[in-house]
Amino acid sequence: VNGVMAALLSESGVIGVVGPVPAGDALLYINGFIQGVQATKPEATLQVAYTGSFGDTAAAAETAQTQIAAGADVLTGSAQQVVGAIEAIQAAGGYWFGTQSDQSAQWPQTVVASQVFNWTPVLGHMVELITQGTLGGQAYSLTLSNGGLKIVYGGVALDQAIVDAANAAIEGVASGASEVTQALPG
């Protein structure tokens, strides 16, 4: 969903990704973002780099600055390191797409949208099970279709066409019509 919006928002056609390590939920988010960009604007240039750290804000800032110098006007990334990258894209007058939590409170005019975890449905189900005497034994996934993931918009004004494309992408992923894969094709 964020990749779709990023592709439509980017004026340069160059979009950067500042990842921590290529594994787990970070990789799944990044691959989904890339797939959204490619599905929306196949001619876009994607710059993907991994810092090798979840918390090195300086490395994230340096990576972002390198991508910005190469023309990126929209960035995304994940993990605690993103503070450095968001500061860099804000200084350059560009845009950021976040994940895990709403990052717009500190950067309202830079963070366009964030894919956020919504633990309420999962915790509600856990409480139900506990009150019925069932302790543990279940794994939970947070998805757009079960309400465990949602898109939260920041303070950046968006054209209605971008919002409509985001809503269509949300519906496509939630319904299963669009699938985010762990590994990108070819």
CSV table of C-alpha atoms in Angstrom, one decimal:
chain,number,residue,atom,x,y,z
A,1,VAL,CA,0.0,0.0,0.0
A,2,ASN,CA,2.8,2.4,0.9
A,3,GLY,CA,4.7,1.5,-2.3
A,4,VAL,CA,1.6,2.3,-4.4
A,5,MET,CA,1.3,5.8,-2.8
A,6,ALA,CA,5.1,6.4,-2.9
A,7,ALA,CA,5.2,5.7,-6.7
A,8,LEU,CA,2.4,8.1,-7.3
A,9,LEU,CA,3.8,10.8,-5.0
A,10,SER,CA,7.4,10.7,-6.2
A,11,GLU,CA,8.2,13.5,-8.7
A,12,SER,CA,11.7,12.2,-9.5
A,13,GLY,CA,10.7,8.6,-10.0
A,14,VAL,CA,13.6,7.7,-7.6
A,15,ILE,CA,12.5,6.0,-4.4
A,16,GLY,CA,14.8,4.8,-1.6
A,17,VAL,CA,14.5,2.0,0.9
A,18,VAL,CA,16.6,2.1,4.1
A,19,GLY,CA,16.4,-1.4,5.6
A,20,PRO,CA,18.0,-2.8,8.7
A,21,VAL,CA,18.7,-6.5,7.7
A,22,PRO,CA,17.0,-8.5,4.9
A,23,ALA,CA,15.0,-10.8,7.1
A,24,GLY,CA,11.7,-11.3,9.0
A,25,ASP,CA,9.0,-8.7,9.0
A,26,ALA,CA,11.5,-6.0,7.8
A,27,LEU,CA,12.0,-7.9,4.6
A,28,LEU,CA,8.3,-8.6,4.2
A,29,TYR,CA,7.5,-4.9,4.5
A,30,ILE,CA,10.3,-3.9,2.1
A,31,ASN,CA,9.3,-6.5,-0.5
A,32,GLY,CA,5.6,-5.4,-0.2
A,33,PHE,CA,6.7,-1.8,-0.6
A,34,ILE,CA,8.8,-2.6,-3.7
A,35,GLN,CA,6.0,-4.7,-5.2
A,36,GLY,CA,3.6,-1.8,-4.7
A,37,VAL,CA,6.0,0.6,-6.4
A,38,GLN,CA,6.7,-1.7,-9.3
A,39,ALA,CA,3.0,-2.5,-9.9
A,40,THR,CA,2.2,1.2,-10.0
A,41,LYS,CA,5.2,2.7,-11.8
A,42,PRO,CA,7.4,0.0,-13.3
A,43,GLU,CA,9.8,2.6,-14.7
A,44,ALA,CA,10.6,3.9,-11.2
A,45,THR,CA,14.1,3.6,-9.9
A,46,LEU,CA,14.3,1.8,-6.6
A,47,GLN,CA,17.4,2.2,-4.4
A,48,VAL,CA,17.4,-0.5,-1.7
A,49,ALA,CA,20.1,-0.6,1.0
A,50,TYR,CA,20.5,-2.4,4.3
A,51,THR,CA,22.4,-0.9,7.1
A,52,GLY,CA,23.0,-4.2,8.9
A,53,SER,CA,21.6,-2.7,12.1
A,54,PHE,CA,18.2,-2.2,13.7
A,55,GLY,CA,19.3,0.8,15.8
A,56,ASP,CA,22.1,2.6,14.0
A,57,THR,CA,20.4,6.0,13.3
A,58,ALA,CA,23.7,7.4,11.9
A,59,ALA,CA,24.0,4.6,9.4
A,60,ALA,CA,20.3,5.1,8.4
A,61,ALA,CA,20.9,8.8,8.0
A,62,GLU,CA,24.0,8.3,5.8
A,63,THR,CA,22.2,5.7,3.7
A,64,ALA,CA,19.2,8.1,3.2
A,65,GLN,CA,21.5,11.0,2.3
A,66,THR,CA,23.2,8.8,-0.3
A,67,GLN,CA,19.8,7.9,-1.8
A,68,ILE,CA,18.7,11.5,-1.7
A,69,ALA,CA,21.9,12.6,-3.5
A,70,ALA,CA,21.1,10.1,-6.2
A,71,GLY,CA,17.7,11.7,-6.7
A,72,ALA,CA,15.3,10.0,-4.2
A,73,ASP,CA,12.5,12.2,-3.1
A,74,VAL,CA,10.5,9.5,-1.3
A,75,LEU,CA,12.0,7.0,1.2
A,76,THR,CA,10.8,4.2,3.5
A,77,GLY,CA,12.5,1.9,5.9
A,78,SER,CA,12.0,0.0,9.1
A,79,ALA,CA,13.3,-0.6,12.6
A,80,GLN,CA,14.4,1.9,15.3
A,81,GLN,CA,17.1,3.2,13.0
A,82,VAL,CA,14.6,5.1,10.8
A,83,VAL,CA,14.8,8.3,12.9
A,84,GLY,CA,18.0,9.1,11.1
A,85,ALA,CA,16.5,8.5,7.7
A,86,ILE,CA,13.4,10.5,8.4
A,87,GLU,CA,15.4,13.5,9.6
A,88,ALA,CA,17.5,13.3,6.3
A,89,ILE,CA,14.4,13.2,4.0
A,90,GLN,CA,12.7,15.9,6.0
A,91,ALA,CA,15.8,18.1,5.6
A,92,ALA,CA,15.7,17.4,1.8
A,93,GLY,CA,12.0,18.3,1.6
A,94,GLY,CA,11.0,14.8,0.6
A,95,TYR,CA,8.5,12.3,1.9
A,96,TRP,CA,8.6,9.2,4.2
A,97,PHE,CA,6.4,6.1,4.4
A,98,GLY,CA,6.6,4.3,7.8
A,99,THR,CA,5.9,1.0,9.2
A,100,GLN,CA,5.3,-0.6,12.7
A,101,SER,CA,4.0,2.6,14.3
A,102,ASP,CA,2.6,6.0,13.3
A,103,GLN,CA,5.7,8.1,12.8
A,104,SER,CA,3.8,11.3,11.8
A,105,ALA,CA,3.5,12.8,15.3
A,106,GLN,CA,7.1,14.0,15.2
A,107,TRP,CA,7.3,14.6,11.4
A,108,PRO,CA,3.7,15.5,10.3
A,109,GLN,CA,4.6,17.2,7.0
A,110,THR,CA,7.2,14.5,6.0
A,111,VAL,CA,5.5,11.2,7.0
A,112,VAL,CA,2.8,10.6,4.4
A,113,ALA,CA,1.5,7.3,5.9
A,114,SER,CA,2.5,4.5,8.2
A,115,GLN,CA,1.5,0.9,8.2
A,116,VAL,CA,0.9,0.3,11.9
A,117,PHE,CA,0.4,-2.7,14.1
A,118,ASN,CA,-3.1,-2.8,15.6
A,119,TRP,CA,-2.9,-5.2,18.5
A,120,THR,CA,-6.5,-4.7,19.7
A,121,PRO,CA,-8.1,-7.6,17.8
A,122,VAL,CA,-5.4,-10.1,18.8
A,123,LEU,CA,-5.4,-9.0,22.5
A,124,GLY,CA,-9.1,-9.2,22.6
A,125,HIS,CA,-9.1,-12.7,21.3
A,126,MET,CA,-6.3,-13.7,23.8
A,127,VAL,CA,-8.4,-12.2,26.7
A,128,GLU,CA,-11.4,-14.2,25.5
A,129,LEU,CA,-9.4,-17.4,25.5
A,130,ILE,CA,-7.9,-16.8,28.9
A,131,THR,CA,-11.3,-16.1,30.4
A,132,GLN,CA,-12.5,-19.5,28.9
A,133,GLY,CA,-9.5,-21.2,30.5
A,134,THR,CA,-7.3,-21.6,27.4
A,135,LEU,CA,-3.7,-20.5,28.0
A,136,GLY,CA,-1.5,-20.1,25.0
A,137,GLY,CA,-1.1,-22.5,22.1
A,138,GLN,CA,-2.0,-20.1,19.3
A,139,ALA,CA,0.1,-18.0,16.9
A,140,TYR,CA,-1.4,-14.8,15.5
A,141,SER,CA,-0.7,-12.9,12.3
A,142,LEU,CA,-1.4,-9.2,12.0
A,143,THR,CA,-2.8,-8.5,8.5
A,144,LEU,CA,-4.9,-5.9,6.7
A,145,SER,CA,-7.7,-8.5,6.3
A,146,ASN,CA,-8.0,-9.2,10.1
A,147,GLY,CA,-7.5,-5.6,11.2
A,148,GLY,CA,-4.1,-6.3,12.7
A,149,LEU,CA,-2.5,-3.9,10.2
A,150,LYS,CA,-3.9,-0.5,9.2
A,151,ILE,CA,-2.7,2.5,7.3
A,152,VAL,CA,-2.5,5.7,9.3
A,153,TYR,CA,-2.1,9.0,7.3
A,154,GLY,CA,0.2,11.8,8.5
A,155,GLY,CA,-0.3,15.5,7.8
A,156,VAL,CA,0.8,15.5,4.1
A,157,ALA,CA,-2.1,16.6,1.8
A,158,LEU,CA,-2.7,13.9,-0.8
A,159,ASP,CA,-4.5,14.1,-4.1
A,160,GLN,CA,-7.7,12.0,-4.1
A,161,ALA,CA,-6.2,9.8,-6.8
A,162,ILE,CA,-3.5,8.7,-4.4
A,163,VAL,CA,-6.0,8.0,-1.6
A,164,ASP,CA,-8.1,6.1,-4.0
A,165,ALA,CA,-5.1,4.0,-5.2
A,166,ALA,CA,-4.2,3.3,-1.6
A,167,ASN,CA,-7.7,2.2,-0.8
A,168,ALA,CA,-7.7,-0.1,-3.8
A,169,ALA,CA,-4.4,-1.6,-2.7
A,170,ILE,CA,-5.7,-2.1,0.8
A,171,GLU,CA,-8.7,-3.9,-0.6
A,172,GLY,CA,-6.5,-6.0,-3.0
A,173,VAL,CA,-4.2,-7.1,-0.2
A,174,ALA,CA,-7.0,-7.7,2.4
A,175,SER,CA,-9.0,-9.8,-0.1
A,176,GLY,CA,-6.0,-11.8,-1.2
A,177,ALA,CA,-6.2,-10.5,-4.8
A,178,SER,CA,-2.8,-9.0,-4.3
A,179,GLU,CA,-0.2,-11.1,-2.5
A,180,VAL,CA,3.0,-9.8,-0.9
A,181,THR,CA,5.7,-12.4,-1.3
A,182,GLN,CA,8.7,-13.0,0.9
A,183,ALA,CA,11.1,-13.2,-2.0
A,184,LEU,CA,10.9,-10.9,-5.0
A,185,PRO,CA,10.8,-12.5,-8.4
A,186,GLY,CA,13.8,-12.6,-10.6
